[in-house]
Coordinates of C-alpha atoms and ligand atoms in Angstrom, one line a residue:
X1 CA 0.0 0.0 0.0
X2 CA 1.2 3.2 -1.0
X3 CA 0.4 6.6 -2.2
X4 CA -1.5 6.8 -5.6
X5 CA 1.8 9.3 -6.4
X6 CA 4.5 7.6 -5.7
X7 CA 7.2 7.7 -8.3
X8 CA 7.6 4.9 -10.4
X9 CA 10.9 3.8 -8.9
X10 CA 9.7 3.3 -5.4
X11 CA 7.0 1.6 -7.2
X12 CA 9.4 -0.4 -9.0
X13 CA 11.0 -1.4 -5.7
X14 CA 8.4 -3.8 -4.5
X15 CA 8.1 -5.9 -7.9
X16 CA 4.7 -5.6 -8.5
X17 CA 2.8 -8.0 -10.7
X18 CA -0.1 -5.7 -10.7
X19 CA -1.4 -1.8 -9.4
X20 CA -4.7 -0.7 -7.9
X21 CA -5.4 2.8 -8.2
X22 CA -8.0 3.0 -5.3
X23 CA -10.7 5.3 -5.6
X24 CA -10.1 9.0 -2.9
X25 CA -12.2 11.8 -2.4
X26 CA -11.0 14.3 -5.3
X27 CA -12.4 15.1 -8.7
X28 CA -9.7 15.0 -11.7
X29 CA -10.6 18.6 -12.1
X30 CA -9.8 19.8 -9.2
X31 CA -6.5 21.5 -9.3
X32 CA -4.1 19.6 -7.2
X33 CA -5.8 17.0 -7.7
X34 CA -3.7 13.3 -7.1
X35 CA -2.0 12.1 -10.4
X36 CA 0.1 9.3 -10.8
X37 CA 3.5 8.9 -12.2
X38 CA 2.6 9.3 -15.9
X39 CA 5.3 6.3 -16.8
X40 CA 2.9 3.9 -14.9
X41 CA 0.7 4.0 -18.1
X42 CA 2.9 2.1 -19.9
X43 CA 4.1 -0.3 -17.4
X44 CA 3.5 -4.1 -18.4
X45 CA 1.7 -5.5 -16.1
X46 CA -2.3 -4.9 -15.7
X47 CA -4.0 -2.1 -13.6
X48 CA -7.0 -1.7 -11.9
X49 CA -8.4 1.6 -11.7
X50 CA -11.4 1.7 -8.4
X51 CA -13.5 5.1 -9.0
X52 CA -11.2 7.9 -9.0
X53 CA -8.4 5.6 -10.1
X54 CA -10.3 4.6 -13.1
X55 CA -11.7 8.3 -13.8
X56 CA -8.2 9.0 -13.8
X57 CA -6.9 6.1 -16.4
X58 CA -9.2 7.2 -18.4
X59 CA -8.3 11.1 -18.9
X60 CA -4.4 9.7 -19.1
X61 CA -5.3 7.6 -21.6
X62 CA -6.8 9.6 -23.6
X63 CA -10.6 9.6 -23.0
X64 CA -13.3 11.8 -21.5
X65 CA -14.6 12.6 -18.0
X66 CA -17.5 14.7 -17.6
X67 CA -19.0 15.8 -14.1
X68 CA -22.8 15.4 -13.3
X69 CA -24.6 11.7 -13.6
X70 CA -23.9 11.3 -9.8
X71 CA -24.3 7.8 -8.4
X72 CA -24.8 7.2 -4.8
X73 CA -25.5 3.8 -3.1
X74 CA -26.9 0.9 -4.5
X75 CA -26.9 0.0 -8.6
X76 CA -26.9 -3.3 -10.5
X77 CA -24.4 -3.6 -12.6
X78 CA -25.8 -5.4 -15.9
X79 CA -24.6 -6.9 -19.0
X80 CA -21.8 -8.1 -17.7
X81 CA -18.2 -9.1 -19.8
X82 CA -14.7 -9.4 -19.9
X83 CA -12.5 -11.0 -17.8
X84 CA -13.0 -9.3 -14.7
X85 CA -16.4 -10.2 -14.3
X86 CA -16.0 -14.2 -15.4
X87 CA -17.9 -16.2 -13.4
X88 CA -20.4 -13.5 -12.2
X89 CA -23.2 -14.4 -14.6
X90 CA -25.5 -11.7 -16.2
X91 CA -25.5 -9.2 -13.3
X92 CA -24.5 -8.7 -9.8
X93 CA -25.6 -5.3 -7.5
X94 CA -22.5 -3.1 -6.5
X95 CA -21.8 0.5 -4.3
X96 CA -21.6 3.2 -6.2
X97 CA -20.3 6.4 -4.6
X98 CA -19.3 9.2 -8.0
X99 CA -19.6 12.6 -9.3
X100 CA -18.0 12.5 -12.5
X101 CA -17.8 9.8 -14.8
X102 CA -15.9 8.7 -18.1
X103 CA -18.4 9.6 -21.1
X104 CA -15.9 8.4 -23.9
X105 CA -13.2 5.6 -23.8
X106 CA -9.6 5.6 -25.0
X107 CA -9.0 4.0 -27.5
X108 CA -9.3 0.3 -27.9
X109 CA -11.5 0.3 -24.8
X110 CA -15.0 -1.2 -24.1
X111 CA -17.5 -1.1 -21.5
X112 CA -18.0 -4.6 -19.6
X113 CA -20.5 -3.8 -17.5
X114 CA -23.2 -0.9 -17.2
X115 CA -26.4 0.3 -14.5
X116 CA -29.0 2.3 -15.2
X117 CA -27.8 5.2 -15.3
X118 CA -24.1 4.3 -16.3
X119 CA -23.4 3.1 -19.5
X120 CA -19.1 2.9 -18.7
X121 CA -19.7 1.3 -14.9
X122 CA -17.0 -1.2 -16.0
X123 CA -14.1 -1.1 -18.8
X124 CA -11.3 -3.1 -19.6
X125 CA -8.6 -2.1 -22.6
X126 CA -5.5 -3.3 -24.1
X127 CA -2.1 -4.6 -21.9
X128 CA -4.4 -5.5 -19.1
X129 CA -6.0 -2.0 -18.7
X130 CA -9.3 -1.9 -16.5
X131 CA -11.9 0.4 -14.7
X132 CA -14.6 -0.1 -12.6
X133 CA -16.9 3.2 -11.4
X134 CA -18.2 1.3 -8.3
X135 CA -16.2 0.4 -5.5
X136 CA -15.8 -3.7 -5.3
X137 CA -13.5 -3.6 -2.2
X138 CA -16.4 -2.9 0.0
X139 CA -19.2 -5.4 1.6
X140 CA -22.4 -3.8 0.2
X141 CA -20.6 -5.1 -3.6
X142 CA -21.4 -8.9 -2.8
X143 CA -19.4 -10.1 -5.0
X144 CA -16.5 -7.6 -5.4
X145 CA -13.8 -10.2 -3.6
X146 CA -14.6 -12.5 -7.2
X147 CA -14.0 -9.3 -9.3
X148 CA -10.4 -9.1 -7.4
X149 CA -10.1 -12.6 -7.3
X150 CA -10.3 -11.9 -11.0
X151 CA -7.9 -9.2 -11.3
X152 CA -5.8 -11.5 -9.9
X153 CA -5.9 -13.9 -11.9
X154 CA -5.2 -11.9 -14.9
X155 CA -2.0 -10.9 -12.9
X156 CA -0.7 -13.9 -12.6
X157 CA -0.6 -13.2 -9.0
X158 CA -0.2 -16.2 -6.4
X159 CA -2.2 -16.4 -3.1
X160 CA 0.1 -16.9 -0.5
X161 CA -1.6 -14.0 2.1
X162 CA -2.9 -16.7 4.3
X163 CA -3.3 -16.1 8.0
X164 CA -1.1 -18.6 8.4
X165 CA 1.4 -17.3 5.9
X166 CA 1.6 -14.1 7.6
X167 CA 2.4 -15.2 10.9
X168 CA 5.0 -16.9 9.7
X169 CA 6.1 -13.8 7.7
X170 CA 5.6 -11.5 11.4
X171 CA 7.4 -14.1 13.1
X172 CA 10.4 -14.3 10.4
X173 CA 10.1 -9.8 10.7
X174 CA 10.1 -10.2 14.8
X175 CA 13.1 -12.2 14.3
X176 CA 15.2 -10.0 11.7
X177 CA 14.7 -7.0 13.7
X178 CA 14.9 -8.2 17.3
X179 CA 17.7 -10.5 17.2
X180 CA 18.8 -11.3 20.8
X181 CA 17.3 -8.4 22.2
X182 CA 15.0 -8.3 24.9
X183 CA 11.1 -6.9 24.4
X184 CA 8.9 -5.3 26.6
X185 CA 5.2 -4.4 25.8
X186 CA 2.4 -3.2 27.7
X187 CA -1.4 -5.2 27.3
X188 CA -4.3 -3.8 27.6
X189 CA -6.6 -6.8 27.3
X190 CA -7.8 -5.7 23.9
X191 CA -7.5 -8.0 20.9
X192 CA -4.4 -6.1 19.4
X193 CA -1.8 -6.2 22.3
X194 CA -3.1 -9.8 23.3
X195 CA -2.5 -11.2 20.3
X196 CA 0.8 -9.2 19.8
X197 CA 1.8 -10.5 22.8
X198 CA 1.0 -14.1 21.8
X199 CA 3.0 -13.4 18.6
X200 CA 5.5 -12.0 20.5
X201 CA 6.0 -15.1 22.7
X202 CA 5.8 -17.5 19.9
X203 CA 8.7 -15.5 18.1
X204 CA 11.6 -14.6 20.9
X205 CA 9.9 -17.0 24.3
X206 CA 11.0 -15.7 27.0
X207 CA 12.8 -12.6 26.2
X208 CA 9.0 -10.6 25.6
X209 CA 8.1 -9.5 29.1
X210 CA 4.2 -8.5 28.5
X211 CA 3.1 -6.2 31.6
X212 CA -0.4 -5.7 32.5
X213 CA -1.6 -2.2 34.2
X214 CA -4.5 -2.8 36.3
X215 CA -6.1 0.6 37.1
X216 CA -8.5 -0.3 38.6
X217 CA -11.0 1.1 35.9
X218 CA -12.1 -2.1 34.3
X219 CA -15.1 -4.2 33.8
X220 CA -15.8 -6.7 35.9
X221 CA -13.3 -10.0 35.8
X222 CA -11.8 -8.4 32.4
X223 CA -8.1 -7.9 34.1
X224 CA -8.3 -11.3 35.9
X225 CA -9.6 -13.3 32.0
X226 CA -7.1 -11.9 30.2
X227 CA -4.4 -12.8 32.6
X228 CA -5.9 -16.2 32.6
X229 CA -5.7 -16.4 28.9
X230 CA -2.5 -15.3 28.2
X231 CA -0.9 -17.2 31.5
X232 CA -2.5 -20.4 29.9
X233 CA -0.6 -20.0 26.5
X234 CA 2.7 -19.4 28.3
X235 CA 3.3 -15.7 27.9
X236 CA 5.8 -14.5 30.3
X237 CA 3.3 -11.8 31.9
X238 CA 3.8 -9.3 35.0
X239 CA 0.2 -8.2 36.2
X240 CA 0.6 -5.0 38.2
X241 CA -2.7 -3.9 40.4
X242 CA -2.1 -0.2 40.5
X243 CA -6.0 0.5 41.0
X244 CA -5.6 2.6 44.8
X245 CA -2.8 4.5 42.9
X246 CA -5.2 6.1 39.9
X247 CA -7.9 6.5 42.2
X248 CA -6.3 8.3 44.3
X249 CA -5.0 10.6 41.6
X250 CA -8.4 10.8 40.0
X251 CA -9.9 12.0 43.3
X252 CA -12.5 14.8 43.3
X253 CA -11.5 15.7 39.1
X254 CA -15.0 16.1 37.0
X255 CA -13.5 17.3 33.8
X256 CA -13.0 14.5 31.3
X257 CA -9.9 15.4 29.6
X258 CA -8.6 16.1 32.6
X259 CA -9.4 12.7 33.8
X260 CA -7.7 11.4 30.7
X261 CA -4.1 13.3 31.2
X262 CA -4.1 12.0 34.9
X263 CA -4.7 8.4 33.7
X264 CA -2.2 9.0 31.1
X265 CA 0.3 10.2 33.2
X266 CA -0.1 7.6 35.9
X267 CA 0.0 4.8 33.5
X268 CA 3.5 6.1 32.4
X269 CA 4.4 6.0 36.1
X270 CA 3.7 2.5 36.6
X271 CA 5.5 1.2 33.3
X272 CA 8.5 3.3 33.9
X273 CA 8.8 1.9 37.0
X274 CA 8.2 -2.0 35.8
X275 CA 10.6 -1.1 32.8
X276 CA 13.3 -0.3 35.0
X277 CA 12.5 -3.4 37.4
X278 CA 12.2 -6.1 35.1
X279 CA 14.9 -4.6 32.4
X280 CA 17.3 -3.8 30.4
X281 CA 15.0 -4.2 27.3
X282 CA 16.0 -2.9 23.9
X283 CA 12.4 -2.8 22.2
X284 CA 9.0 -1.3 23.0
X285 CA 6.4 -3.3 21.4
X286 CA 3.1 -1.6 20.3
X287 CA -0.1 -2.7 18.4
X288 CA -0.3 -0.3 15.8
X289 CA -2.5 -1.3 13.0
X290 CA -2.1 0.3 9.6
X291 CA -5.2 2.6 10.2
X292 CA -3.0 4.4 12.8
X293 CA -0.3 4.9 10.5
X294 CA -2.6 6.7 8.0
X295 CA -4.2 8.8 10.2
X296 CA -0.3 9.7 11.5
X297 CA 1.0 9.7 8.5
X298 CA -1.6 11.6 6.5
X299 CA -1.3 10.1 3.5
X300 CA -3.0 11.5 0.4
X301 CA -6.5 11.5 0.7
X302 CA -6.8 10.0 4.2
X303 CA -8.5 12.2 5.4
X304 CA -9.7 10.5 8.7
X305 CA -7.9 12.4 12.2
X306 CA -8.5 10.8 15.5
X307 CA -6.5 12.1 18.3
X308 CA -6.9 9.2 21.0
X309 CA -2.8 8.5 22.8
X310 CA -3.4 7.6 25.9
X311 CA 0.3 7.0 26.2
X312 CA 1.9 9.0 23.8
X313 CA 6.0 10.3 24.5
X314 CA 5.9 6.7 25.7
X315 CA 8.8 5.1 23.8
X316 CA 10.9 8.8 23.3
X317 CA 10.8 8.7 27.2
X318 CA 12.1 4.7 27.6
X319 CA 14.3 5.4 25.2
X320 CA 13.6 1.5 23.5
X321 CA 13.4 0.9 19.6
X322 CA 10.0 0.6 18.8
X323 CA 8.6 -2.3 17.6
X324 CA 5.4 -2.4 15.9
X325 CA 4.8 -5.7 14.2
X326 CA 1.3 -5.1 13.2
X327 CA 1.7 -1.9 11.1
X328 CA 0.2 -2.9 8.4
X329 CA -2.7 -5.1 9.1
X330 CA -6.3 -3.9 9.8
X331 CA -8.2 -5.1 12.6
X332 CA -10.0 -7.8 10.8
X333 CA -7.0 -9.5 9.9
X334 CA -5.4 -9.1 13.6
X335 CA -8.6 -11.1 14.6
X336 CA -7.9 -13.7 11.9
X337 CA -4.5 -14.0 13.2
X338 CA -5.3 -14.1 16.9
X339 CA -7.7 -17.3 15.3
X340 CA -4.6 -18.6 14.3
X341 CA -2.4 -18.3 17.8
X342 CA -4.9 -19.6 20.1
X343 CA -6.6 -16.3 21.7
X344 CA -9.9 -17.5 23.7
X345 CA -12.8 -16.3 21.6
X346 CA -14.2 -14.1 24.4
X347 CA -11.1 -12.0 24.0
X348 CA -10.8 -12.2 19.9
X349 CA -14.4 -11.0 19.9
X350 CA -14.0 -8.0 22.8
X351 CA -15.7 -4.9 21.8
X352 CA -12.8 -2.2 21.9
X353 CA -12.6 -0.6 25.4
X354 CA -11.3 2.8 26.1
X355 CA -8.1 3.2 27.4
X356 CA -9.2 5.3 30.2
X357 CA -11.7 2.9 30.9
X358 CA -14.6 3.5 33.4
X359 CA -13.7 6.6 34.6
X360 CA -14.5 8.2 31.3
X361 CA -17.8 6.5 31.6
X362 CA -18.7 8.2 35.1
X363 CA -19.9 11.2 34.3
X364 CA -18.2 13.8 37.5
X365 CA -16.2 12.4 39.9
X366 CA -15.0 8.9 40.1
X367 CA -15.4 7.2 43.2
X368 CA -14.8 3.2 44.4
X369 CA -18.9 3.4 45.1
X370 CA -19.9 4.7 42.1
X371 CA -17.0 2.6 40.2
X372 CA -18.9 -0.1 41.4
X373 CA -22.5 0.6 40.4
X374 CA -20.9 1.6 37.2
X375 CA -19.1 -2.1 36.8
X376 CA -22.3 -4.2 37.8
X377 CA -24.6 -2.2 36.1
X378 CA -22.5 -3.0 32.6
X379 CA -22.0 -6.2 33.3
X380 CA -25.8 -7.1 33.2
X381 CA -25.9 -5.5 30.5
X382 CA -23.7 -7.2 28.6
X383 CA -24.4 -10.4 29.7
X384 CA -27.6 -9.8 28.5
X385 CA -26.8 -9.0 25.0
X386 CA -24.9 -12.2 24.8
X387 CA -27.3 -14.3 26.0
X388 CA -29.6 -13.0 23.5
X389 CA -27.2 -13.2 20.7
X390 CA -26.6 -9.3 20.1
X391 CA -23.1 -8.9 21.4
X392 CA -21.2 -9.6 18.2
X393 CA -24.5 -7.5 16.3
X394 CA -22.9 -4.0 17.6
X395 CA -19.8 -2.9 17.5
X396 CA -19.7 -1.5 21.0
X397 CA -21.9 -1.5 24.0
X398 CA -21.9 0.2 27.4
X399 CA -23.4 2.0 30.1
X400 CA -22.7 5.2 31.3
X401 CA -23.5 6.6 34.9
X402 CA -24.7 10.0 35.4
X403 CA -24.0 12.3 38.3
X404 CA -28.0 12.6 38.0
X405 CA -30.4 11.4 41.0
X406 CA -34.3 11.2 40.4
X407 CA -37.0 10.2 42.3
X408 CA -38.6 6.4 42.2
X409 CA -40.8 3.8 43.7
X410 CA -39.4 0.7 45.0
X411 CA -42.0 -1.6 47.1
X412 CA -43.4 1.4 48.9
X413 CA -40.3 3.4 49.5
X414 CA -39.5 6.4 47.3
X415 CA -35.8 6.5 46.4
X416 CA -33.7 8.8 45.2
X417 CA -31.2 7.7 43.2
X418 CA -28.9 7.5 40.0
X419 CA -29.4 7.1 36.6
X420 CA -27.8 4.6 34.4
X421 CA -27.5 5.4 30.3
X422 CA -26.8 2.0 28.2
X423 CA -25.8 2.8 24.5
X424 CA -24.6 0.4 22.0
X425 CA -23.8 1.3 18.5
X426 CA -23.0 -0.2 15.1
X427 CA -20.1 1.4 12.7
X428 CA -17.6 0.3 10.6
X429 CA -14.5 2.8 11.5
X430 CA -15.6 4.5 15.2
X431 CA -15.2 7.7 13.3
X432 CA -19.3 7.8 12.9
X433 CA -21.6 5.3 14.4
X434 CA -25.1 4.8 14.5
X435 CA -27.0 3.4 17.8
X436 CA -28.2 0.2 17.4
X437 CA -31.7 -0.6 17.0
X438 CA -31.7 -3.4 20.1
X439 CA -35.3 -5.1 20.6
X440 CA -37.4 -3.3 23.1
X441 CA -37.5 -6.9 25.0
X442 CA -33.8 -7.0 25.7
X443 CA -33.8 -3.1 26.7
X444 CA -36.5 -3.8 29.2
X445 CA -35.1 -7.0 30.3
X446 CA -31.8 -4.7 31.2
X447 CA -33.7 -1.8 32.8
X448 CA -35.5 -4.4 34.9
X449 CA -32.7 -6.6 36.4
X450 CA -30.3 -3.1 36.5
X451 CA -32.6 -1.7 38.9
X452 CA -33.4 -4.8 40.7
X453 CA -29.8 -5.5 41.4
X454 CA -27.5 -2.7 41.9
X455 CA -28.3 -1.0 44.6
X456 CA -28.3 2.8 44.0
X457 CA -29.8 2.9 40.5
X458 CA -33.1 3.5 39.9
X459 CA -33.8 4.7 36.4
X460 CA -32.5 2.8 33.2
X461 CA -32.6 5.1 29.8
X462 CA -31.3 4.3 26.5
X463 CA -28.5 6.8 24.4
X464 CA -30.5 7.1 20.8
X465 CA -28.0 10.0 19.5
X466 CA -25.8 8.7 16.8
X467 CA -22.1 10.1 16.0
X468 CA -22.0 12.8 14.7
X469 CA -23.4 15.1 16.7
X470 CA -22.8 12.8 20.0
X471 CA -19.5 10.6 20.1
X472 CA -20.0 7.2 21.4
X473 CA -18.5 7.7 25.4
X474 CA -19.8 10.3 27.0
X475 CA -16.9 12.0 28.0
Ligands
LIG501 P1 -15.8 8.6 20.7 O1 -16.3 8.7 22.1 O2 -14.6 9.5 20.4 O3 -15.1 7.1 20.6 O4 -16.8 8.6 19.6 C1 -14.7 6.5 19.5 C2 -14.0 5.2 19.9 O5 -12.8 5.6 20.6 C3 -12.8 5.1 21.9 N1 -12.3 6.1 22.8 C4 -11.1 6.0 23.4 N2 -10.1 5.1 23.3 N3 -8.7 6.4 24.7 C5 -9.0 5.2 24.0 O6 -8.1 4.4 24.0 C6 -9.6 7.4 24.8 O7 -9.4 8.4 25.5 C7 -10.9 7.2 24.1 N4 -12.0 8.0 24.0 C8 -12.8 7.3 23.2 C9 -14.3 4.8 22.2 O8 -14.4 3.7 23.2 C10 -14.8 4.3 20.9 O9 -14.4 3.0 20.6

């Protein structure tokens, strides 16, 4: 993966048996618009042109793109030919998402596939040369992994990104870079850094020391699983239980950034101090995935900014190497991988969890009492959308507590007491989300037992703001 204007030379460097120009969020008229290196044209090996990539083949080559004839959404693609749609039969739907689009060919080209409204939705020409207006790398194109598959083919390309293959390969990488150095990496109990650390272990054994901040501002059991889990495959891990330490720097502080630097800054405590207790190491392993090196890196047309480092200086501070073995994966395959190692499906399927954990999702001051409403409270809930199969149906779920009292009925006593929010949300990126549309049983079902057994709630509602304008925590 690499810019759309890279010169051919670094291009050149990888040995390619095939390009993808992916599609981006220019138009070819804009000025400064993203152009590739024009002596990729006449490269022989075939290209794939996605949306913008193929709007641009075709004003390189000679043909005609035209704005207007939008397409947004949904289209079938009909009357389909060539080799890039072999197999597919006569038409298959696909995601269209376009403002301009190519009104006349270069030469020797043809259309292989049109929709209503787009008589060029597909073209292939001469030396391997092809262009598809919709977007076949994404799920609503059902069968847009054949139409690569049949790229593919056409490039004479061999399969070999397995999951297993690419352990092997990170293992291989580990090796090369670490040599007989000595690793240390801090786990969260999310999917990435447990199944780097798994990775880890397999590769150097002994010499990763994994460590394990507890601050006290996790859901129920989750510290004492995931030390379980890991323990059980062998990874050398150091479980620290610094929980009285953050609370007692998080007493009495409302505001939630502030909340968020203290955490920070505590965390960095407590692994500076384990660093220089169980060292000398030479490495700091992380879990960044590729989508963090876009977003740093700002490639061109990523245009995505999240600003979420809970421990950032982190390595410039240790002064280690850093190592960061899952740069260019995406979480899917990091899943696929953790598969592959052994990681209990309980933690391979985890909804992400916020590095600050539930003090970001105590709305005012955090306390051991209301930590503790917060904790049962959630874990109903949760237990609740597993046992009625919705858990892996949203991408997160959670409840919030709110510095809020009201006034209830329990048996014939009034109460006065807090409020409990439960949100859950579907989204493909965390950037936007929608809340999920959970079955008024299972909401009720929640409300019921939240108020029947944690003591100090008595009102139950449920978050229906999407992101944007609300984000998914609260603070
Ligand atoms: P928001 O609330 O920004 O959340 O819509 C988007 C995703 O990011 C997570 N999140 C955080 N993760 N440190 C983290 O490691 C943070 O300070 C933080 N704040 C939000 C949130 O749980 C969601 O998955």
């Amino acid at each position: 993966l690499m810019p759309g204007t890279a010169p051919l030379e670094e291009i050149l460097q990888h040995n390619p048996v095939g390009l993808i120009l992916s599609g981006g969020p220019a138009s070819v008229f804009e000025p400064g618009a993203p152009r590739a290196d024009p002596r990729l044209w006449s490269l022989p090996i075939p290209i794939l042109g996605i949306c913008y990539g193929m709007q641009l083949m075709v004003q390189e080559l000679g043909g005609v793109v035209r704005p207007g004839r939008r397409e947004y959404g949904r289209a079938v693609l009909e009357h389909l030919s060539g080799r890039l749609f072999q197999g597919l039969g006569g038409e298959t739907p696909c995601w269209m998402s376009h403002g301009d689009s190519a009104v006349a060919l270069p030469q020797g080209f043809t259309a292989t596939a049109r929709t209503s409204d787009n008589p060029t939705a597909a073209i292939e020409g001469p030396q391997g040369r092809f262009g598809v207006q919709f977007h076949p790398e994404v799920t609503h194109t059902p069968r847009g992994r054949d139409i690569l598959s049949n790229f593919l083919d056409v490039c004479g390309s061999d399969r070999s990104w397995t999951t297993g293959n690419i352990v092997e390969t990170l293992i291989h990488d580990v090796h090369q870079q670490v040599g007989q150095g000595r690793v240390l990496l801090g786990i969260s109990g999310g999917l990435d850094s447990s199944t780097l650390a798994l990775l880890l272990h397999r590769a150097l054994g002994k010499r990763v020391v994994a460590v394990f901040v507890d601050h006290g501002l996790l859901r129920q059991d989750e510290a004492s699983e995931v030390i379980k889990a890991l323990g059980q495959l062998g990874v050398n891990l150091v479980a620290v239980d610094a929980a009285a330490q953050f609370l007692k720097a998080l007493a009495g502080v409302e505001d939630p950034e502030q909340k968020r630097k203290i955490i920070g800054a505590e965390f960095i405590k407590v692994f500076e101090a384990q660093a220089a207790r169980l060292g000398p190491f030479d490495f700091l392993a992380q879990g960044t995935l590729y989508p963090d090196v876009i977003e740093s890196a700002g490639g061109v047309g990523a245009a995505n900014i999240k600003s979420h480092h809970n421990v950032g200086g982190l390595p410039e501070r240790l002064g280690f190497r850093l190592l960061e073995p899952f740069r260019t994966l995406f979480k899917d395959e990091v899943r696929e991988i953790a598969g592959v190692l052994g990681l209990p499906e309980e933690i391979r399927w985890r909804h992400p969890f916020p590095g600050p954990g539930l003090a970001i999702r105590i709305v005012g001051a955090v306390t051991p009492e209301r930590l503790a409403i917060l904790r049962a409270s959630d874990r109903i809930f949760l237990e609740i959308l597993r046992q009625r199969g919705w858990y892996q149906q949203v991408s997160q779920a959670l409840a919030v507590l709110l510095p809020v009292r009201s006034v209830g009925v329990m048996g014939d006593q009034r109460t006065y007491a807090a409020t409990i929010v439960l949100r859950a949300v579907t989204t493909e990126d965390f950037m936007t989300a929608d809340w999920a549309r959970l079955p008024h049983e299972l909401l009720a079902e929640a409300a019921d037992r939240i108020v029947r057994e944690v003591k100090g709630v008595n009102r139950v509602v449920y978050d229906i703001t999407s992101k944007p304008p609300a984000t998914v925590e609260w603070e």
